[in-house]
Coordinates of C-alpha atoms in Angstrom, one line a residue:
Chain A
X1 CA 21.7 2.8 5.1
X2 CA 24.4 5.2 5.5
X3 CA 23.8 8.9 6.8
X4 CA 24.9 10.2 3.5
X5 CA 22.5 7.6 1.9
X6 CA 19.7 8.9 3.9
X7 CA 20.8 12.3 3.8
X8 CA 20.0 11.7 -0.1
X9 CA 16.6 9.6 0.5
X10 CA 15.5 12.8 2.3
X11 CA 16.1 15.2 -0.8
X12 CA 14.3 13.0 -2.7
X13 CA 11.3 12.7 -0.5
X14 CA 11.5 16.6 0.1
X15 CA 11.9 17.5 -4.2
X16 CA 8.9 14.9 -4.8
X17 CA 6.9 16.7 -2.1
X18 CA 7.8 19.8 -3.3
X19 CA 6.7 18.9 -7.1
X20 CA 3.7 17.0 -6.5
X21 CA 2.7 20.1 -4.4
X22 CA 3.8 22.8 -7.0
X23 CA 1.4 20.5 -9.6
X24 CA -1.6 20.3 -7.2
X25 CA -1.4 23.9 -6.6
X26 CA -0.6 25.2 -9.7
X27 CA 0.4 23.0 -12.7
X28 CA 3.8 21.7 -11.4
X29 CA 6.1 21.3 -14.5
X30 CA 4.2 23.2 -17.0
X31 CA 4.4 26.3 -14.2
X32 CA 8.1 25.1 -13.7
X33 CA 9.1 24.6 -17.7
X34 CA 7.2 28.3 -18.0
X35 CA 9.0 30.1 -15.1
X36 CA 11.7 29.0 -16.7
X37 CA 11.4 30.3 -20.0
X38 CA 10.0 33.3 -18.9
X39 CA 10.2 36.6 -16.0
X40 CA 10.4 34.1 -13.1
X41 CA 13.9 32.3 -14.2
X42 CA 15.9 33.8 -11.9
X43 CA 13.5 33.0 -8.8
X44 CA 13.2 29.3 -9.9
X45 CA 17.0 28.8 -10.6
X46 CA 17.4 30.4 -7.3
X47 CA 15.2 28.2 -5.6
X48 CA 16.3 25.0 -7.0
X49 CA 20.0 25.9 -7.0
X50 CA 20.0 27.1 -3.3
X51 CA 18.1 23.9 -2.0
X52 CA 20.3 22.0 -4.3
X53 CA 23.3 23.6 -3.0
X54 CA 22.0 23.3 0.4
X55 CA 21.6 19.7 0.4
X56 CA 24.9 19.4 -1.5
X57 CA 26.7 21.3 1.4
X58 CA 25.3 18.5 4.3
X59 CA 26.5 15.6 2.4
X60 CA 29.8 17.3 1.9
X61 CA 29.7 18.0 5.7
X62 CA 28.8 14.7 6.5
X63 CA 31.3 13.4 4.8
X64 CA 34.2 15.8 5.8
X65 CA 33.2 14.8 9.4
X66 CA 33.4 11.5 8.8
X67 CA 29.7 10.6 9.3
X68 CA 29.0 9.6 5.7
X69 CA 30.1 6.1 6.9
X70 CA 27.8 6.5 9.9
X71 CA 24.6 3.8 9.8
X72 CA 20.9 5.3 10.6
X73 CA 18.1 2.7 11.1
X74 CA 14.6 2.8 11.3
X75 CA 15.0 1.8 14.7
X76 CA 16.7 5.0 15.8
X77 CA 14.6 7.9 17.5
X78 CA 15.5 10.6 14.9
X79 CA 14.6 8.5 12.2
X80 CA 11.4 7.2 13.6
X81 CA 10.3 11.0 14.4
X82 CA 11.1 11.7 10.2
X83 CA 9.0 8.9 9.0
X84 CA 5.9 9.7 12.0
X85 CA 6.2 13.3 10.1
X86 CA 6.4 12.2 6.8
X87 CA 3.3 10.1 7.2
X88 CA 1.6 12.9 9.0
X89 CA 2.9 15.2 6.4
X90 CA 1.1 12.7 3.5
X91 CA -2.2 12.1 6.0
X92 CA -2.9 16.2 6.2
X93 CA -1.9 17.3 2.1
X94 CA -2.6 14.4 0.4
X95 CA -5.2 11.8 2.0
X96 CA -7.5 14.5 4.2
X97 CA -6.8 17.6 1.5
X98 CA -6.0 17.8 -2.1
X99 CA -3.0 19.2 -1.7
X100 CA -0.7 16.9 -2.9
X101 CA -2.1 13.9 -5.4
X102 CA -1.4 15.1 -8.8
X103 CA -4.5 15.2 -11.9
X104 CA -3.6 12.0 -14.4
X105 CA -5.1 11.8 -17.5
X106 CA -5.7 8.4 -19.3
X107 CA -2.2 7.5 -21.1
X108 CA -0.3 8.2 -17.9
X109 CA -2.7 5.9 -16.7
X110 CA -2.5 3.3 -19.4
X111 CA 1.5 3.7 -19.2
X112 CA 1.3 2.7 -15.7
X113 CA -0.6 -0.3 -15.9
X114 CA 1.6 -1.4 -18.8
X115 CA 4.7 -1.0 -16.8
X116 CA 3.3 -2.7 -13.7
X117 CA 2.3 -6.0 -15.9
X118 CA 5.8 -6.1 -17.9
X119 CA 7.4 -5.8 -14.5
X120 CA 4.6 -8.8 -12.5
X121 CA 5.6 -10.8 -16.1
X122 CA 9.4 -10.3 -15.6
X123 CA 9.4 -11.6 -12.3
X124 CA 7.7 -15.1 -12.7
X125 CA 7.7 -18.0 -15.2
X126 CA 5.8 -17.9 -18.1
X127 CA 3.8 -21.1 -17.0
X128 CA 2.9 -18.3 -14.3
X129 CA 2.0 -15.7 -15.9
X130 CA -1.9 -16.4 -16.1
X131 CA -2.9 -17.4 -12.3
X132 CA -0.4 -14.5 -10.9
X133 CA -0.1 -11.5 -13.0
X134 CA -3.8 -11.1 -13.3
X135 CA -3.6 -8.1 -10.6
X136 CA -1.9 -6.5 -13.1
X137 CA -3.6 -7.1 -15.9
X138 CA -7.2 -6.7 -15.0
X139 CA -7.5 -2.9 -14.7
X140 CA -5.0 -2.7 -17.2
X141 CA -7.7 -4.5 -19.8
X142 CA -10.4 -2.5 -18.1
X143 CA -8.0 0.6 -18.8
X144 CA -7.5 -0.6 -21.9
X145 CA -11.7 -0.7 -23.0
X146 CA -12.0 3.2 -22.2
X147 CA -8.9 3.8 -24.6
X148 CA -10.6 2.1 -27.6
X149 CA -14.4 3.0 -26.8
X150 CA -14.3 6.5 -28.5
X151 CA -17.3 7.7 -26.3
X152 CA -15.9 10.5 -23.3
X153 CA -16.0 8.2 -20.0
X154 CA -18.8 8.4 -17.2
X155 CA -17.7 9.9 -13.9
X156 CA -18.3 6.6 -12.5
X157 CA -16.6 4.8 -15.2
X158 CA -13.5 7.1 -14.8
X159 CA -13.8 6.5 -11.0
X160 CA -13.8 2.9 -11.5
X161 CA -10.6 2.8 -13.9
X162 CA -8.7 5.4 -11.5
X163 CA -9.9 2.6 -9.0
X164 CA -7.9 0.5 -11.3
X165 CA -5.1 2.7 -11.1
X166 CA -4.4 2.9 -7.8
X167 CA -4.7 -0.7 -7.1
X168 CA -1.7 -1.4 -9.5
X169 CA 0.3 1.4 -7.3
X170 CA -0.9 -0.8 -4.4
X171 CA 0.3 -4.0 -6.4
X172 CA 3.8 -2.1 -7.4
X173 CA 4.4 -1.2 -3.9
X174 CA 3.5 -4.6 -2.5
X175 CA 6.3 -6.4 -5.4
X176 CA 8.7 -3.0 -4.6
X177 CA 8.1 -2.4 -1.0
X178 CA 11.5 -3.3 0.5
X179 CA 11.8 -1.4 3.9
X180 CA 14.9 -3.9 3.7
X181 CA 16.8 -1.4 1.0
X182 CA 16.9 0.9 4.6
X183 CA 19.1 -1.5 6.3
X184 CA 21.4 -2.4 3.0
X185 CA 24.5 -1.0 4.0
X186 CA 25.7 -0.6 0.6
X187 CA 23.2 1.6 -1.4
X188 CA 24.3 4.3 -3.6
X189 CA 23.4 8.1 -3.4
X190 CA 21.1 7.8 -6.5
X191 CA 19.2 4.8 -5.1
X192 CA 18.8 6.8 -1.8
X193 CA 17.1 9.4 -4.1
X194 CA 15.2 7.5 -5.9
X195 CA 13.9 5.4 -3.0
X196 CA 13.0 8.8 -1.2
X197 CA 11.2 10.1 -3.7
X198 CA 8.9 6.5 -5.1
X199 CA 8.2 6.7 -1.2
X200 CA 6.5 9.8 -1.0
X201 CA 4.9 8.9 -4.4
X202 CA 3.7 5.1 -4.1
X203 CA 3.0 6.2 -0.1
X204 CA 0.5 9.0 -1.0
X205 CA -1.3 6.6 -3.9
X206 CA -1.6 3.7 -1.2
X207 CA -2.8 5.8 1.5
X208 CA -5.2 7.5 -1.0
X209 CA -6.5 3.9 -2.0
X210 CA -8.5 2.8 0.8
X211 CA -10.2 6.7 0.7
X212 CA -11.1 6.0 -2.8
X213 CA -12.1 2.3 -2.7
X214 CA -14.8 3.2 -0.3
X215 CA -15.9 6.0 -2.2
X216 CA -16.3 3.9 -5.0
X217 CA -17.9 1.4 -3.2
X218 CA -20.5 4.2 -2.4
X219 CA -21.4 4.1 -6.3
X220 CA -23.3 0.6 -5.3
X221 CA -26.7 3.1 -4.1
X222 CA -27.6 4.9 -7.3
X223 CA -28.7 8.3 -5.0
X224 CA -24.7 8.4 -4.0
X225 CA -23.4 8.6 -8.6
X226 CA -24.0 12.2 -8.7
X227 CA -21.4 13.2 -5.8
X228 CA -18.2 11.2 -7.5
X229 CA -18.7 13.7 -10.8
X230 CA -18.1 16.4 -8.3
X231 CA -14.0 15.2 -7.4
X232 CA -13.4 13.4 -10.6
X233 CA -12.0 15.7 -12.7
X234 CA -9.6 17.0 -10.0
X235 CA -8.6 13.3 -10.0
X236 CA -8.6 12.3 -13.7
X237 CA -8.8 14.5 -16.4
X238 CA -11.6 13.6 -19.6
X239 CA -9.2 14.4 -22.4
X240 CA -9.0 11.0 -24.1
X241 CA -5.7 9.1 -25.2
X242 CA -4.4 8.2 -29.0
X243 CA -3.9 4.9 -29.0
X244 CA -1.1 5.5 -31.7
X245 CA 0.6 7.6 -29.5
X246 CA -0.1 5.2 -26.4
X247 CA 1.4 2.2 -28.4
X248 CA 4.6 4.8 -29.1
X249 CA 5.1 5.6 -25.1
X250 CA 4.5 1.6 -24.3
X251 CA 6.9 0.3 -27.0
X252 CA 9.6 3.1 -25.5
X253 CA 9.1 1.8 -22.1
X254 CA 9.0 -1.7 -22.7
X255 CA 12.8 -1.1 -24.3
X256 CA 14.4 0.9 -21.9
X257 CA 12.8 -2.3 -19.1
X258 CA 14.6 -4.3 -21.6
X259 CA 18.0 -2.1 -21.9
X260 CA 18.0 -1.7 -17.7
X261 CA 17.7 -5.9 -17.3
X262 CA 20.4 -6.1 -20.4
X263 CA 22.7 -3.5 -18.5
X264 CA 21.8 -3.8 -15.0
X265 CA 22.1 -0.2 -14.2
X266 CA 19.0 -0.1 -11.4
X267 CA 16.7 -2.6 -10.2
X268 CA 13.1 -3.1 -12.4
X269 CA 11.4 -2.6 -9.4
X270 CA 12.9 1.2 -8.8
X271 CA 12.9 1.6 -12.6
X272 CA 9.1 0.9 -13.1
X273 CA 8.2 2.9 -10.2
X274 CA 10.1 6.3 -11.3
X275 CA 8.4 5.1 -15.1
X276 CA 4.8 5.7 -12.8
X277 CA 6.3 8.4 -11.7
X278 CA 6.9 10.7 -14.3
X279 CA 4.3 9.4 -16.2
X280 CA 2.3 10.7 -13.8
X281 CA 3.6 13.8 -13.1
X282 CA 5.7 15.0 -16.4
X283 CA 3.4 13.6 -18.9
X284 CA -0.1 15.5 -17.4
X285 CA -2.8 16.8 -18.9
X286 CA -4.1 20.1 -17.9
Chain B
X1 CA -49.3 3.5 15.2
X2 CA -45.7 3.3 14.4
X3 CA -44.4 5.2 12.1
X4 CA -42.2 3.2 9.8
X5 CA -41.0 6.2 7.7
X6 CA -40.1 8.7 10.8
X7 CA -37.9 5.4 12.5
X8 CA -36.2 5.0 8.7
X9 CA -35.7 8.7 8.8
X10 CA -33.9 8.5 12.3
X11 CA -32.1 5.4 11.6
X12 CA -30.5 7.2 8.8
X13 CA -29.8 10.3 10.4
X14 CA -28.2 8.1 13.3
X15 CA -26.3 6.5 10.4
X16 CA -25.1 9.6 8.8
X17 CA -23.9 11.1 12.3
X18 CA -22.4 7.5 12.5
X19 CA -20.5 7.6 9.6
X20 CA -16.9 9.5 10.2
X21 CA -16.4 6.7 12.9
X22 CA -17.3 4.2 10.3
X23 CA -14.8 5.7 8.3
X24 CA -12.3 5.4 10.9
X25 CA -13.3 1.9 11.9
X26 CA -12.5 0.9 8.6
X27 CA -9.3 2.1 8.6
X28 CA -8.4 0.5 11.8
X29 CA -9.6 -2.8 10.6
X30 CA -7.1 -2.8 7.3
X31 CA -4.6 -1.7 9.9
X32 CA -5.1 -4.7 12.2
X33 CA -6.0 -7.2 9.1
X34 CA -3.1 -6.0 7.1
X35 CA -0.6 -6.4 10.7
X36 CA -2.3 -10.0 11.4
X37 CA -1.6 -10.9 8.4
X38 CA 1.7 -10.1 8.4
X39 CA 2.5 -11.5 11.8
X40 CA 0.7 -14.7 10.7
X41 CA 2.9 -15.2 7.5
X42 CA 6.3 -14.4 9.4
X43 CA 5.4 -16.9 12.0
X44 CA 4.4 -19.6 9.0
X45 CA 7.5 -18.4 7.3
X46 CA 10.0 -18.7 10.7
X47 CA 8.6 -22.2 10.9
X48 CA 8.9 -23.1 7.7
X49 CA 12.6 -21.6 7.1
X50 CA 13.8 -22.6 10.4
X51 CA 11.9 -24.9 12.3
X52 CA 12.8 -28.5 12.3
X53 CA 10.6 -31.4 14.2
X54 CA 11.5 -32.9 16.7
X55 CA 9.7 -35.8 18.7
X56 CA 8.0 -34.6 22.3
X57 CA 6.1 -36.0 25.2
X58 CA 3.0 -33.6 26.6
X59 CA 4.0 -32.5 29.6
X60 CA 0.6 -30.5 30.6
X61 CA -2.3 -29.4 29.0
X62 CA -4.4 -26.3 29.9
X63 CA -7.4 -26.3 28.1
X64 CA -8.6 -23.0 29.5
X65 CA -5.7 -20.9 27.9
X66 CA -5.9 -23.4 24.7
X67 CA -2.4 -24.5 25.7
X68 CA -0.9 -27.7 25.4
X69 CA 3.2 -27.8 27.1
X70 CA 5.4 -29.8 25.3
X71 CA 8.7 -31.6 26.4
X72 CA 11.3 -32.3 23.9
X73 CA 15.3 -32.4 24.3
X74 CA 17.7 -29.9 23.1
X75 CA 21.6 -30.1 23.6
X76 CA 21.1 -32.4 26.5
X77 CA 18.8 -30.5 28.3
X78 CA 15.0 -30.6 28.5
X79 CA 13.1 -28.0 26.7
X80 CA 9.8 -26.6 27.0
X81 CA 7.4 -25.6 24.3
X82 CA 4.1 -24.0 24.2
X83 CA 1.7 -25.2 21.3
X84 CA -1.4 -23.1 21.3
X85 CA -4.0 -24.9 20.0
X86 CA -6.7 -22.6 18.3
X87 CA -4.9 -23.4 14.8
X88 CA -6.5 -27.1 15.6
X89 CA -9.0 -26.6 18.4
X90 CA -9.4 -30.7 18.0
X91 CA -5.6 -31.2 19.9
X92 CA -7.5 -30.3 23.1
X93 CA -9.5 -33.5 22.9
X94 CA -6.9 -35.5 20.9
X95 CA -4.1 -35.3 23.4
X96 CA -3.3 -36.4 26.9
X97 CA -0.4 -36.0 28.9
X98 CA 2.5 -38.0 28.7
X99 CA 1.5 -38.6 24.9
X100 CA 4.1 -38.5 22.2
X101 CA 3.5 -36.7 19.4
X102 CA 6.4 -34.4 16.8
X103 CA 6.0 -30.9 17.0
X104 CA 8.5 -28.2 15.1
X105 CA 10.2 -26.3 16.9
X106 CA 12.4 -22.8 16.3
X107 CA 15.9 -22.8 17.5
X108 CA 16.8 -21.7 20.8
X109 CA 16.0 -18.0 21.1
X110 CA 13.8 -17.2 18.7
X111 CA 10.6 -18.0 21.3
X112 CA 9.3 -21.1 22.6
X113 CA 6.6 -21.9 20.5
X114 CA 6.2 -24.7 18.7
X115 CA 3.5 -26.2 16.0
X116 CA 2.1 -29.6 15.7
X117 CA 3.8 -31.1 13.1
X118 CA 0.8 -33.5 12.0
X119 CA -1.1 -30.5 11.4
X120 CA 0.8 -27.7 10.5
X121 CA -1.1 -27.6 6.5
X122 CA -3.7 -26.0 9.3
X123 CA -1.2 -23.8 11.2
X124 CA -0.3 -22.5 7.6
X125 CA -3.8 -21.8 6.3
X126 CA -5.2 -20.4 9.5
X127 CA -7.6 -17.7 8.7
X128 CA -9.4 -17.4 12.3
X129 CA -7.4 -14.1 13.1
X130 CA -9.1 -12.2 10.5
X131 CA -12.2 -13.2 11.7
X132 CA -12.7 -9.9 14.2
X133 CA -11.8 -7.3 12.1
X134 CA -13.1 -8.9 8.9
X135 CA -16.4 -8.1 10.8
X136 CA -15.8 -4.7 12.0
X137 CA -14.5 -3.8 8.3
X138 CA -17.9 -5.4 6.9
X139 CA -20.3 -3.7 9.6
X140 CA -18.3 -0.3 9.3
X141 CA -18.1 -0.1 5.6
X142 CA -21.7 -0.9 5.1
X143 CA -22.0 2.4 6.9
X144 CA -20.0 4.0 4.4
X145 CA -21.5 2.8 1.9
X146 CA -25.1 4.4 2.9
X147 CA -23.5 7.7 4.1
X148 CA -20.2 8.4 2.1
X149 CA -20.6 12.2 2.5
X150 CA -17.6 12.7 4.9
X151 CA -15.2 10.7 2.1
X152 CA -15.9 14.4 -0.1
X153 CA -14.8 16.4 2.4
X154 CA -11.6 18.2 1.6
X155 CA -11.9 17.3 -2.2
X156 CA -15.5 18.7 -2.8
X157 CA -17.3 21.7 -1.0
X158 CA -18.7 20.4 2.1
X159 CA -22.4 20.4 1.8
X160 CA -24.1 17.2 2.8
X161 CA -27.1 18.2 1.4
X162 CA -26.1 18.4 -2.0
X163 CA -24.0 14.9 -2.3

């Protein structure tokens, strides 16, 4: 990766830090959209414009000085003291405190699962499709049985299908995780972004995984139910999905997955995971 | 008499006090299984990819390392390999020195082991590195699962009397 590549992986690993923060603490892009509209618009535009200018002005530099062309690699010092902070960074806020995994409700969750099976279904044959994609498609019919039972969820029940949730992240990471993209020497600006940024997402829901499987595996002694109804709904909120409007938001993904394999414009892989993404964060239910 | 309920009582306690190094153990153990694992399917992988057999003579074998030393030729010189043999404990008893057997090995510079080619379906599917931390993660999470109260912490008040 080039310096300017990484320069770029960095701002998106620092913006997605920055919003999944803002949302933990305070209703991320609701509290964005509203400072926005209203007193705070200067102070936000401000913000977002000086760190965008900021980060503009070092890939300028970089490249005035002729070190846009320069290669990093995970093998050199710097770079291995980044990543060691980043991971400490994502340890502290997100795994030990709550300070950076955002709330999802159950058609973000639902979207995800959709997009990680039409991605597993994509990438085999369909003579395939039924002893390889089940990963994908187990919590996604699990997922599915809590959209179409109308009754509001157990705390257990919602711990098991955010279970769900996070073990397609794990899957997604395991088909996108490609340390390798680091060493491409030609990736673009945007993918350097984008790869910053599904890091410090897919990193946070991974590392977050093995907390949560155990916890859930706690639910086996009935004397340990009561405590999960205690952190679910700063995990996952109640409100229930429309199924009409579920179908809507799968059919809309499903054709932009089917316009980016048409056109080519980014790999499935990155597409699916910034689909998570801001189904995750955008589309959230307070 | 003994008191079954007081020693249940302490056991518990014991297993509650226990339980943020359960946490932690289990944590190490995906670590290690997850690197294993890796490790194991890069060698299979190298092997597989890159390997080609070749015919070789045992030139020694040293049982109490699990180690048998091969001899083959390479570029008109004579090569050593090490095959280690807990992938097929049985090669121990099998072979003697001096015996000819083919063995694949990786090209010059990428290390000199080398895997029985008879047997490598058993190289491939070997599962005895797990075996370790599959039972630390089993001991440790049964832990967890009795005392889980340290998982709330940070996400829930802290009050191990109430979860």
């Amino acid at each position: 990766m080039t310096l300017e590549a990484f320069l770029l992986f960095l701002a998106g690993a620092v913006l997605e830090s920055g919003l999944l923060w803002s949302q933990a603490q305070r209703g991320g892009f609701s509290r964005l959209a509203a400072g926005l509209r209203g007193a705070g618009r200067v102070r936000w535009l401000a913000l977002f414009g000086g760190l965008a200018a900021g980060w503009a002005a070092l890939v300028l530099a970089a490249r005035l000085l002729g070190w846009s062309s320069v290669v990093v690699s995970l093998s050199d010092d710097w770079v291995q003291a980044i990543f060691v902070g980043l991971g400490l960074f994502l340890l502290a806020a997100g795994v030990l405190g709550d300070a950076l995994l955002p709330r999802i409700n159950e058609r973000s969750l639902l979207t995800a699962q959709v997009l990680v099976l039409l991605l597993s279904l994509s990438q085999l044959p369909p003579r395939l499709w039924f002893s390889r994609a089940w990963p994908a498609a187990v919590p996604l019919l699990f997922s599915l049985g809590l959209l179409f039972s109308r009754r509001a969820p157990s705390a257990a029940v919602r711990a098991a299908a955010y279970l769900g949730y996070l073990l397609s992240l794990l899957y997604l990471t395991y088909q996108t995780a490609d340390m390798g993209l680091f060493s491409a020497a030609q990736i673009s600006g945007m993918q350097g972004f984008a790869f910053g940024s599904l890091f410090i997402f897919l990193g946070l829901h991974c590392l977050f995984a093995l907390r949560f499987a155990m916890l859930v595996s706690s639910l086996l002694l009935p004397r340990n139910r009561p405590a999960i109804g205690r952190i679910m709904p700063r995990l996952f909120s109640e409100k229930q999905a429309s199924a009409r409007r579920f179908g809507i938001f799968s059919a809309a993904a499903a054709g932009l997955f089917w316009l980016n394999a048409q056109f080519n414009l980014i790999s499935s892989e990155m597409l699916v995971g910034l689909l998570v993404l801001l189904s995750a964060q955008v589309d959230n239910a307070e | 008499m003994l008191n079954w309920r007081a020693w249940l009582k302490r056991l518990d306690v014991f297993l509650f006090l226990l339980s943020p190094l359960a946490i932690l153990c289990v944590v190490v153990a995906v670590i290690v299984l997850a690197d294993r694992y890796a490790t194991h399917r890069g060698d299979v992988l190298a092997f597989e990819r890159e390997g080609a057999p070749v015919s070789a003579a045992v030139f020694r074998i040293e049982p109490e390392d699990g180690l048998v030393i091969v001899a083959y030729p390479e570029g008109g010189e004579t090569r050593y390999g090490l095959m280690y043999t807990h992938y097929y404990p049985q090669a121990l008893t099998v072979l003697n020195e001096g015996q000819r057997l083919t063995v694949r090995a990786l090209p010059a510079g990428q290390g000199d082991r080398v895997v029985w080619e008879e047997r490598f379906g058993q190289f491939a599917g070997y599962w005895g590195y797990a075996t370790a931390p599959l039972g630390m993660l089993v001991c440790a999470w049964a832990v967890v699962i009795l005392h889980p109260e340290f998982l709330y912490l940070g996400y829930a008040d802290f009050n191990p009397g109430k979860l």
